[in-house]
Short mmCIF file of C-alpha atoms in Angstrom, two decimals:
data_model
loop_
_atom_site.label_atom_id
_atom_site.label_comp_id
_atom_site.label_asym_id
_atom_site.label_seq_id
_atom_site.Cartn_x
_atom_site.Cartn_y
_atom_site.Cartn_z
CA MET N 2 74.70 -62.95 -40.76
CA GLY N 3 76.98 -60.39 -39.25
CA LEU N 4 76.48 -58.76 -35.90
CA ASN N 5 75.26 -55.56 -37.54
CA ASP N 6 72.63 -57.30 -39.46
CA GLN N 7 71.47 -59.32 -36.33
CA TRP N 8 70.96 -56.22 -34.52
CA MET N 9 69.14 -54.42 -37.47
CA GLN N 10 66.75 -57.35 -37.79
CA ARG N 11 66.02 -57.27 -34.13
CA ASP N 12 65.34 -53.49 -34.34
CA LEU N 13 63.10 -53.66 -37.37
CA ALA N 14 61.10 -56.31 -35.52
CA VAL N 15 60.00 -53.90 -32.85
CA LEU N 16 61.07 -50.36 -33.21
CA TRP N 17 59.53 -47.27 -34.99
CA HIS N 18 62.25 -44.72 -35.75
CA PRO N 19 61.60 -41.11 -35.32
CA CYS N 20 61.44 -38.85 -38.68
CA THR N 21 61.68 -41.89 -40.81
CA GLN N 22 59.72 -43.58 -43.41
CA MET N 23 60.31 -47.11 -42.23
CA LYS N 24 59.84 -48.71 -45.45
CA ASP N 25 63.09 -46.96 -46.66
CA HIS N 26 64.92 -49.67 -44.45
CA GLN N 27 64.07 -52.34 -47.05
CA GLN N 28 66.81 -50.84 -49.10
CA LEU N 29 68.89 -48.52 -46.64
CA PRO N 30 70.43 -50.65 -43.78
CA LEU N 31 70.14 -49.21 -40.30
CA VAL N 32 73.48 -48.65 -38.60
CA PRO N 33 73.46 -50.11 -35.20
CA ILE N 34 76.00 -48.32 -32.97
CA LYS N 35 77.80 -50.12 -30.15
CA ARG N 36 80.02 -47.36 -28.68
CA GLY N 37 81.22 -43.79 -29.08
CA GLU N 38 84.32 -41.98 -28.35
CA GLY N 39 84.94 -38.33 -29.07
CA VAL N 40 83.65 -37.69 -32.70
CA TRP N 41 83.54 -41.29 -33.53
CA LEU N 42 80.60 -43.68 -33.48
CA GLU N 43 81.50 -47.37 -33.76
CA ASP N 44 79.11 -50.19 -35.05
CA PHE N 45 78.98 -53.81 -33.90
CA GLU N 46 81.54 -54.88 -36.48
CA GLY N 47 84.18 -52.17 -35.68
CA LYS N 48 83.46 -49.65 -38.43
CA ARG N 49 83.67 -45.94 -37.31
CA TYR N 50 81.65 -43.03 -38.41
CA LEU N 51 82.66 -39.41 -37.87
CA ASP N 52 79.60 -37.78 -36.23
CA ALA N 53 79.29 -34.68 -38.38
CA VAL N 54 76.01 -33.76 -37.02
CA SER N 55 76.52 -34.08 -33.26
CA SER N 56 73.96 -36.71 -33.17
CA TRP N 57 71.12 -34.41 -33.98
CA TRP N 58 72.95 -31.32 -32.98
CA VAL N 59 73.29 -32.23 -29.16
CA ASN N 60 76.91 -33.37 -28.79
CA VAL N 61 79.38 -30.80 -28.20
CA PHE N 62 82.18 -32.36 -26.26
CA GLY N 63 82.30 -35.75 -27.95
CA HIS N 64 80.84 -39.26 -26.96
CA ALA N 65 81.84 -40.78 -23.66
CA ASN N 66 83.47 -37.58 -22.55
CA PRO N 67 85.30 -38.67 -19.34
CA ARG N 68 84.53 -35.42 -17.46
CA ILE N 69 80.80 -35.56 -18.02
CA ASN N 70 80.85 -39.36 -17.55
CA GLN N 71 82.37 -39.07 -14.07
CA ARG N 72 80.14 -36.15 -12.85
CA ILE N 73 76.99 -38.39 -13.82
CA LYS N 74 78.63 -41.50 -12.04
CA ASP N 75 79.26 -39.30 -8.93
CA GLN N 76 75.48 -38.00 -9.06
CA VAL N 77 73.90 -41.42 -9.50
CA ASP N 78 75.24 -42.68 -6.21
CA GLN N 79 73.72 -39.47 -4.47
CA LEU N 80 70.37 -38.92 -6.09
CA GLU N 81 68.83 -40.06 -9.24
CA HIS N 82 65.55 -38.11 -9.05
CA VAL N 83 63.18 -36.25 -6.87
CA ILE N 84 60.01 -34.40 -7.52
CA LEU N 85 60.74 -30.66 -8.20
CA ALA N 86 57.31 -29.49 -6.73
CA GLY N 87 58.09 -28.65 -3.05
CA PHE N 88 61.41 -30.18 -3.13
CA SER N 89 64.90 -29.21 -4.76
CA HIS N 90 68.34 -30.34 -5.00
CA GLN N 91 71.80 -29.17 -5.27
CA PRO N 92 72.37 -29.78 -9.00
CA VAL N 93 69.40 -27.93 -10.13
CA ILE N 94 70.21 -25.01 -7.83
CA GLU N 95 73.55 -24.75 -9.18
CA LEU N 96 72.79 -25.09 -12.58
CA SER N 97 70.08 -22.40 -12.26
CA GLU N 98 72.58 -20.09 -10.65
CA ARG N 99 75.11 -20.57 -13.54
CA LEU N 100 72.52 -20.21 -16.30
CA VAL N 101 71.16 -16.80 -14.65
CA ALA N 102 75.04 -15.88 -14.42
CA MET N 103 75.96 -16.62 -17.95
CA THR N 104 72.81 -15.70 -19.90
CA PRO N 105 72.15 -11.93 -20.80
CA ALA N 106 71.59 -9.63 -17.79
CA GLY N 107 67.82 -9.42 -16.78
CA LEU N 108 67.24 -13.27 -17.39
CA THR N 109 66.81 -14.34 -13.64
CA ARG N 110 64.44 -17.33 -13.58
CA CYS N 111 64.89 -20.91 -14.81
CA PHE N 112 62.05 -23.17 -15.50
CA TYR N 113 62.81 -26.65 -16.49
CA ALA N 114 61.22 -29.07 -19.02
CA ASP N 115 62.26 -32.41 -20.57
CA ASN N 116 63.12 -31.46 -24.17
CA GLY N 117 63.24 -28.84 -26.85
CA SER N 118 59.57 -29.05 -27.89
CA SER N 119 58.30 -28.98 -24.34
CA CYS N 120 60.65 -26.05 -23.68
CA ILE N 121 58.87 -24.10 -26.44
CA GLU N 122 55.41 -25.08 -25.02
CA VAL N 123 56.45 -23.63 -21.68
CA ALA N 124 57.61 -20.35 -23.34
CA LEU N 125 54.44 -20.07 -25.22
CA LYS N 126 51.98 -20.77 -22.40
CA MET N 127 53.91 -18.72 -20.06
CA SER N 128 53.81 -15.63 -22.38
CA PHE N 129 50.01 -16.14 -22.91
CA HIS N 130 49.36 -16.54 -19.25
CA TYR N 131 51.47 -13.58 -18.26
CA TRP N 132 49.19 -11.25 -20.54
CA LEU N 133 46.14 -12.96 -19.01
CA ASN N 134 47.37 -12.17 -15.50
CA ARG N 135 48.24 -8.68 -16.49
CA GLY N 136 44.40 -8.13 -17.58
CA LEU N 137 45.05 -8.46 -21.25
CA PRO N 138 43.27 -11.74 -22.36
CA ASN N 139 43.21 -10.69 -25.98
CA LYS N 140 46.98 -11.09 -26.43
CA LYS N 141 47.03 -14.63 -27.26
CA ARG N 142 48.39 -14.98 -30.93
CA PHE N 143 52.05 -15.57 -31.78
CA VAL N 144 54.08 -14.23 -34.60
CA THR N 145 56.49 -16.59 -36.43
CA LEU N 146 59.02 -16.58 -39.32
CA THR N 147 58.27 -18.51 -42.42
CA ASN N 148 60.48 -21.65 -42.83
CA SER N 149 60.84 -21.75 -39.08
CA TYR N 150 60.86 -25.04 -36.88
CA HIS N 151 60.44 -25.16 -33.28
CA GLY N 152 59.44 -28.66 -32.48
CA GLU N 153 56.87 -31.59 -32.92
CA THR N 154 54.35 -31.06 -30.25
CA ILE N 155 51.08 -29.10 -31.26
CA ALA N 156 51.91 -25.87 -29.94
CA ALA N 157 55.53 -26.01 -31.10
CA MET N 158 54.56 -27.19 -34.46
CA SER N 159 51.89 -24.17 -34.76
CA VAL N 160 54.67 -21.79 -34.61
CA GLY N 161 56.75 -23.61 -37.19
CA ASP N 162 56.56 -23.44 -40.93
CA VAL N 163 58.23 -26.38 -42.46
CA PRO N 164 55.50 -28.04 -44.53
CA LEU N 165 56.88 -31.53 -44.25
CA PHE N 166 56.38 -31.38 -40.38
CA THR N 167 53.18 -29.32 -40.28
CA GLU N 168 51.18 -29.70 -43.30
CA THR N 169 49.58 -33.21 -42.29
CA TYR N 170 48.45 -31.62 -38.77
CA LYS N 171 46.98 -28.34 -40.11
CA ALA N 172 43.71 -29.04 -38.38
CA LEU N 173 45.20 -29.48 -35.04
CA LEU N 174 47.48 -26.21 -35.07
CA LEU N 175 46.92 -22.88 -33.47
CA ASP N 176 46.19 -19.77 -35.54
CA THR N 177 49.51 -17.94 -35.70
CA ILE N 178 50.86 -14.98 -37.83
CA LYS N 179 53.62 -15.88 -40.19
CA VAL N 180 55.99 -13.16 -41.43
CA PRO N 181 58.65 -13.78 -44.27
CA SER N 182 61.91 -15.00 -43.03
CA PRO N 183 65.01 -12.79 -43.37
CA ASP N 184 66.69 -15.72 -44.83
CA CYS N 185 69.66 -14.41 -46.64
CA TYR N 186 69.83 -17.14 -49.22
CA LEU N 187 66.95 -15.51 -50.67
CA ARG N 188 68.54 -11.88 -51.06
CA PRO N 189 68.85 -10.06 -54.46
CA GLU N 190 72.07 -10.21 -56.31
CA GLY N 191 74.61 -7.83 -54.84
CA MET N 192 72.70 -7.14 -51.70
CA SER N 193 74.54 -7.77 -48.38
CA TRP N 194 73.18 -9.85 -45.57
CA GLU N 195 72.68 -6.67 -43.39
CA GLU N 196 70.70 -4.86 -45.82
CA HIS N 197 68.57 -7.71 -46.82
CA SER N 198 67.77 -8.45 -43.29
CA ARG N 199 66.77 -4.65 -42.44
CA THR N 200 64.66 -4.87 -45.63
CA MET N 201 62.77 -8.06 -44.49
CA PHE N 202 62.19 -6.36 -40.99
CA LEU N 203 59.89 -3.95 -42.55
CA VAL N 204 57.30 -6.69 -42.89
CA MET N 205 57.71 -7.56 -39.16
CA GLU N 206 57.47 -3.97 -38.11
CA GLN N 207 54.09 -3.46 -40.08
CA THR N 208 52.84 -6.77 -38.71
CA LEU N 209 53.44 -5.86 -35.02
CA ALA N 210 52.03 -2.23 -35.66
CA ASP N 211 48.80 -3.79 -37.22
CA ASN N 212 48.33 -6.81 -34.62
CA HIS N 213 50.09 -5.95 -31.30
CA ASP N 214 46.96 -5.67 -29.48
CA SER N 215 46.17 -9.41 -30.02
CA VAL N 216 49.97 -10.70 -30.00
CA ALA N 217 51.47 -12.20 -26.94
CA ALA N 218 54.93 -12.82 -28.41
CA VAL N 219 57.19 -13.22 -31.40
CA ILE N 220 59.21 -16.31 -31.50
CA VAL N 221 62.39 -16.76 -33.71
CA GLU N 222 65.38 -19.09 -34.01
CA PRO N 223 68.11 -16.49 -33.75
CA LEU N 224 70.65 -16.35 -36.93
CA ILE N 225 70.12 -19.83 -38.16
CA GLN N 226 66.84 -21.76 -39.11
CA GLY N 227 67.99 -25.13 -38.58
CA ALA N 228 65.44 -27.62 -39.85
CA GLY N 229 64.55 -25.23 -42.48
CA GLY N 230 67.67 -25.88 -44.31
CA MET N 231 70.34 -24.19 -42.18
CA ARG N 232 69.22 -20.89 -43.58
CA MET N 233 70.97 -17.79 -42.03
CA TYR N 234 70.45 -14.05 -41.35
CA HIS N 235 72.26 -11.10 -39.93
CA PRO N 236 72.01 -10.13 -36.31
CA VAL N 237 70.72 -6.75 -37.14
CA TYR N 238 67.21 -8.40 -37.67
CA LEU N 239 67.25 -9.54 -33.98
CA LYS N 240 68.24 -5.95 -32.70
CA LEU N 241 65.40 -4.37 -34.56
CA LEU N 242 63.01 -6.98 -33.46
CA ARG N 243 63.75 -6.43 -29.87
CA GLU N 244 63.17 -2.74 -30.41
CA ALA N 245 59.93 -3.30 -32.00
CA CYS N 246 58.70 -5.78 -29.30
CA ASP N 247 59.51 -3.19 -26.80
CA ARG N 248 57.54 -0.45 -28.69
CA TYR N 249 54.54 -2.53 -29.28
CA GLY N 250 54.41 -4.22 -25.77
CA VAL N 251 55.05 -7.93 -27.26
CA HIS N 252 57.32 -10.51 -25.67
CA LEU N 253 60.26 -11.92 -27.61
CA ILE N 254 61.07 -15.61 -27.39
CA HIS N 255 64.48 -16.81 -28.48
CA ASP N 256 64.52 -20.48 -29.37
CA GLU N 257 68.28 -21.16 -28.97
CA ILE N 258 67.66 -25.05 -28.62
CA ALA N 259 69.82 -25.66 -31.71
CA VAL N 260 71.97 -22.66 -31.71
CA GLY N 261 72.85 -21.87 -28.05
CA PHE N 262 75.99 -22.82 -26.37
CA GLY N 263 78.57 -21.66 -28.93
CA ARG N 264 77.15 -22.94 -32.12
CA THR N 265 76.95 -19.55 -33.75
CA GLY N 266 80.35 -18.39 -32.56
CA THR N 267 79.20 -16.65 -29.30
CA LEU N 268 77.72 -18.56 -26.31
CA PHE N 269 74.38 -17.55 -27.22
CA ALA N 270 73.17 -16.20 -30.54
CA CYS N 271 71.63 -13.07 -29.00
CA GLU N 272 74.79 -11.76 -27.91
CA GLN N 273 75.64 -10.97 -31.55
CA ALA N 274 72.82 -8.49 -31.52
CA GLY N 275 73.42 -7.12 -28.06
CA ILE N 276 69.98 -8.00 -26.93
CA ARG N 277 68.10 -10.02 -24.30
CA PRO N 278 64.87 -11.82 -25.15
CA ASP N 279 61.97 -12.06 -22.62
CA PHE N 280 62.46 -15.96 -22.85
CA LEU N 281 65.57 -17.93 -23.73
CA CYS N 282 64.78 -21.51 -24.60
CA LEU N 283 67.76 -23.93 -24.24
CA SER N 284 68.14 -27.73 -24.51
CA LYS N 285 70.24 -30.00 -26.74
CA ALA N 286 73.97 -29.08 -25.99
CA LEU N 287 72.86 -27.97 -22.45
CA THR N 288 73.75 -31.27 -21.06
CA GLY N 289 76.60 -31.97 -23.64
CA GLY N 290 74.41 -34.52 -25.59
CA TYR N 291 73.97 -36.85 -22.70
CA LEU N 292 70.38 -36.55 -21.22
CA PRO N 293 67.18 -34.72 -22.07
CA LEU N 294 66.87 -31.33 -20.29
CA ALA N 295 65.58 -28.02 -21.40
CA ALA N 296 65.36 -24.68 -19.57
CA VAL N 297 63.29 -21.66 -20.09
CA VAL N 298 65.21 -18.60 -18.80
CA THR N 299 63.08 -15.53 -18.22
CA THR N 300 62.79 -12.30 -16.26
CA ASP N 301 61.64 -11.07 -13.07
CA ASP N 302 58.82 -9.13 -14.66
CA VAL N 303 57.45 -12.36 -15.97
CA TYR N 304 57.91 -14.33 -12.79
CA ASP N 305 56.14 -11.76 -10.79
CA ALA N 306 53.00 -11.68 -12.94
CA PHE N 307 52.37 -15.33 -11.48
CA TYR N 308 53.62 -14.66 -7.86
CA ASP N 309 50.39 -14.24 -5.77
CA ASP N 310 48.15 -16.03 -3.10
CA TYR N 311 47.17 -19.37 -4.28
CA PRO N 312 43.33 -18.62 -4.37
CA THR N 313 43.93 -16.18 -7.22
CA LEU N 314 44.98 -19.01 -9.43
CA ARG N 315 47.53 -17.03 -11.16
CA ALA N 316 50.20 -19.73 -10.63
CA PHE N 317 51.82 -21.40 -13.67
CA LEU N 318 50.73 -24.95 -12.95
CA HIS N 319 52.78 -26.73 -15.66
CA SER N 320 54.89 -29.60 -14.75
CA HIS N 321 56.93 -32.67 -16.31
CA SER N 322 57.59 -35.82 -14.27
CA TYR N 323 61.31 -35.44 -14.86
CA THR N 324 61.59 -31.81 -14.36
CA GLY N 325 65.16 -30.71 -13.30
CA ASN N 326 66.31 -34.40 -13.12
CA PRO N 327 69.50 -34.42 -10.99
CA LEU N 328 71.46 -36.60 -13.56
CA ALA N 329 70.72 -34.31 -16.39
CA CYS N 330 71.47 -31.32 -14.23
CA ALA N 331 74.91 -33.04 -13.34
CA ALA N 332 75.72 -33.61 -17.09
CA ALA N 333 74.85 -29.99 -17.70
CA LEU N 334 77.14 -28.82 -14.88
CA ALA N 335 80.07 -30.82 -16.28
CA THR N 336 79.23 -29.29 -19.69
CA LEU N 337 79.40 -25.78 -18.40
CA ASP N 338 82.70 -26.60 -16.52
CA ILE N 339 84.16 -27.42 -19.99
CA PHE N 340 82.87 -24.26 -21.54
CA GLU N 341 84.46 -22.30 -18.71
CA GLU N 342 87.91 -24.18 -18.23
CA ASP N 343 88.78 -24.84 -21.95
CA ASN N 344 88.42 -21.63 -23.64
CA VAL N 345 86.03 -23.31 -25.99
CA ILE N 346 84.44 -20.27 -27.80
CA GLU N 347 87.93 -18.94 -28.64
CA ASN N 348 89.22 -22.28 -29.93
CA ASN N 349 86.10 -22.71 -32.05
CA LYS N 350 87.14 -19.65 -34.17
CA ALA N 351 90.01 -21.51 -35.46
CA LEU N 352 87.86 -24.71 -36.27
CA ALA N 353 85.12 -22.64 -37.94
CA GLN N 354 87.93 -21.03 -40.16
CA ARG N 355 89.08 -24.46 -41.14
CA MET N 356 85.61 -25.46 -42.10
CA ALA N 357 85.38 -22.38 -44.31
CA THR N 358 88.90 -23.14 -45.92
CA ALA N 359 88.12 -26.87 -46.47
CA THR N 360 85.00 -26.23 -48.32
CA ALA N 361 85.95 -22.96 -50.07
CA HIS N 362 86.51 -24.91 -53.35
CA LEU N 363 82.76 -25.77 -53.38
CA VAL N 364 81.70 -22.21 -54.00
CA GLY N 365 82.60 -22.75 -57.64
CA HIS N 366 80.70 -26.11 -58.00
CA PRO N 367 78.24 -25.92 -60.90
CA HIS N 368 75.56 -27.40 -58.74
CA VAL N 369 76.11 -25.47 -55.48
CA ALA N 370 74.28 -22.34 -55.00
CA GLU N 371 75.85 -21.09 -51.71
CA VAL N 372 78.18 -22.24 -49.16
CA ARG N 373 77.10 -20.20 -46.06
CA GLN N 374 78.38 -20.38 -42.37
CA THR N 375 77.66 -18.94 -38.97
CA GLY N 376 80.24 -20.08 -36.42
CA MET N 377 80.24 -23.82 -36.08
CA VAL N 378 77.48 -24.42 -38.67
CA LEU N 379 78.46 -24.63 -42.29
CA ALA N 380 75.78 -25.39 -45.08
CA ILE N 381 76.17 -26.33 -48.81
CA GLU N 382 73.04 -26.00 -50.78
CA MET N 383 72.94 -28.17 -54.00
CA VAL N 384 70.75 -27.00 -56.75
CA GLN N 385 70.05 -28.01 -60.39
CA ASP N 386 70.69 -24.55 -61.75
CA LYS N 387 73.18 -22.31 -60.06
CA ALA N 388 72.46 -19.04 -62.00
CA THR N 389 68.59 -19.17 -61.03
CA LYS N 390 68.99 -21.10 -57.69
CA THR N 391 66.42 -23.63 -58.96
CA ALA N 392 65.95 -26.53 -56.41
CA TYR N 393 66.21 -30.13 -57.19
CA PRO N 394 62.71 -31.88 -56.89
CA TRP N 395 62.52 -32.96 -53.55
CA GLN N 396 61.25 -36.56 -54.67
CA GLU N 397 64.67 -37.23 -56.13
CA ARG N 398 66.13 -37.25 -52.65
CA ARG N 399 69.69 -35.85 -53.77
CA GLY N 400 70.89 -35.46 -50.21
CA LEU N 401 70.29 -39.12 -49.55
CA LYS N 402 73.00 -40.01 -52.08
CA VAL N 403 75.33 -38.01 -50.00
CA PHE N 404 74.29 -39.63 -46.78
CA GLU N 405 74.86 -43.17 -48.34
CA HIS N 406 78.24 -42.20 -49.85
CA ALA N 407 79.26 -40.54 -46.43
CA LEU N 408 78.33 -43.85 -44.45
CA GLU N 409 80.68 -45.80 -47.08
CA ARG N 410 83.50 -43.52 -46.29
CA GLY N 411 82.84 -43.50 -42.58
CA ALA N 412 80.99 -40.39 -41.80
CA LEU N 413 77.68 -39.36 -40.43
CA LEU N 414 76.45 -36.51 -42.82
CA ARG N 415 72.58 -36.28 -42.83
CA PRO N 416 71.59 -33.58 -45.16
CA LEU N 417 68.41 -31.56 -44.89
CA GLY N 418 66.95 -32.33 -48.38
CA SER N 419 69.56 -30.98 -50.63
CA VAL N 420 71.43 -29.01 -48.19
CA VAL N 421 74.52 -30.73 -47.01
CA TYR N 422 75.66 -29.25 -43.53
CA PHE N 423 78.54 -29.63 -40.97
CA LEU N 424 77.49 -29.22 -37.37
CA PRO N 425 80.28 -31.23 -35.46
CA PRO N 426 81.21 -31.69 -31.85
CA TYR N 427 83.65 -28.94 -30.82
CA VAL N 428 86.41 -31.60 -30.14
CA ILE N 429 86.80 -32.21 -33.84
CA THR N 430 90.23 -31.61 -35.17
CA PRO N 431 91.36 -29.75 -38.21
CA GLU N 432 92.32 -32.94 -40.07
CA GLN N 433 88.83 -34.41 -39.33
CA ILE N 434 87.22 -31.23 -40.85
CA ASP N 435 89.35 -31.88 -44.03
CA PHE N 436 88.27 -35.53 -44.26
CA LEU N 437 84.61 -34.32 -43.93
CA ALA N 438 84.86 -31.86 -46.65
CA GLU N 439 86.51 -34.57 -48.85
CA VAL N 440 83.62 -36.76 -48.19
CA ALA N 441 81.00 -34.23 -48.65
CA SER N 442 82.62 -32.97 -51.98
CA GLU N 443 82.71 -36.66 -53.44
CA GLY N 444 79.08 -37.08 -52.26
CA ILE N 445 78.02 -33.77 -53.85
CA ASP N 446 79.61 -34.98 -57.09
CA ILE N 447 77.91 -38.26 -57.01
CA ALA N 448 74.44 -36.59 -56.02
CA THR N 449 74.52 -34.11 -58.92
CA ASN N 450 75.94 -36.16 -61.74
CA SER N 451 72.65 -36.81 -63.26
CA LYS N 452 69.74 -34.87 -64.76
CA VAL N 453 66.49 -34.15 -63.19
CA SER N 454 64.18 -37.17 -63.76
CA VAL N 455 61.16 -35.84 -61.89
CA ALA N 456 58.74 -33.39 -63.34
CA VAL N 457 58.05 -30.51 -60.86
CA PRO N 458 54.31 -29.86 -60.35
CA LYS N 459 52.94 -26.46 -60.27
CA ASP N 460 52.23 -26.86 -56.49
CA PHE N 461 55.89 -27.65 -55.89
CA HIS N 462 57.16 -26.73 -52.44
CA PRO N 463 60.82 -26.95 -51.53
CA GLY N 464 59.59 -27.35 -47.95
CA PHE N 465 58.73 -30.89 -48.62
CA ARG N 466 62.01 -32.56 -48.41
CA ASP N 467 63.98 -35.27 -46.66
CA PRO N 468 64.36 -34.31 -42.93
CA GLY N 469 67.89 -34.21 -41.36
#
């Protein structure tokens, strides 16, 4: 038995993996990873895999980055953790100062959580509590987009709409208002992204007009709906939404957990619409992919609604044990240093163009409905019928075939159902992008080289698909 098999057997004896049907591993071997360097992950037998999905969208400057490593090493000898209630420390203060300086003007206060889902919970609770403190207790519902994803905790699931993740737990979820997504994959033939996004906003406008008295906030993933299949839309939707939220007195929550820190081509997606949300939720790339940390960056108006004498009970009494952990904050500070010192956003433009060029040939593939891109995210949607965009039955797991082929070739590509996507670390080279495009093309040919074998029931819902 090889080293990989030894570690796999030990794993399967004790672990329950996330987002996984564990029975799959009777046929699909786990890949135990010993070390990482740059874009590469290496298993216990020396095989390397190019991390094309940034290890669940968190890693931006490569594995074992020496600059981030050193900042964490320096910090661990000073302070590993301290309660953030009544106490503070240098890394969290410096990080908060820098986040306030780099986010859109008017975002002035940072509240920390442990992870993305918890970050969303903070923003939802904060918005609801704001209106309660302002004497408007009826404003307690949330508006969200169809096909959205905001995390796995109960309130975060409530504002999501990917059935694979939410359907089982319907009885536990909050009552939210769902508005059709501006997803431009669904636009009519010949219609531009901007025109389609403007048209789809009309439903949101009417929803807010009809329900604003009971709505606390609208929450969106700006520009890219990640777990919903890397579906994309035009920035004009965000501009119109900001104007409508102001008009109707409703908060705007931007979930930039997956798309913040350069992923969409600008440091934050909201910049492309020239707007400022009331709550900006950040995590994942915040620490360069090293440690769990999340921040809700909000306004003085929101902060002031909670600022009062203790007996009024207006304080936001929400906490996490590891809130503002110094080691995580140190990793985040090193990550921000790299953004500032290495001209990252500008360099990414050339990498994004190389991704487009390397996959351009797939536009004509008979089973590719669309190759779409926003910044450093590129998605290739496989379909059984290109003309009608008829999806493959989710039960056939076509994306899994791409995943398996990529592992054989030395790449980590983890499709979302039938959507193959590139979301690599920013330290990837043009030649490595070409390699990923070659592997993806081969995998797509393999995955689409057979007829549909599963009868699609009338209640077929494309949201039930393999998670990425």
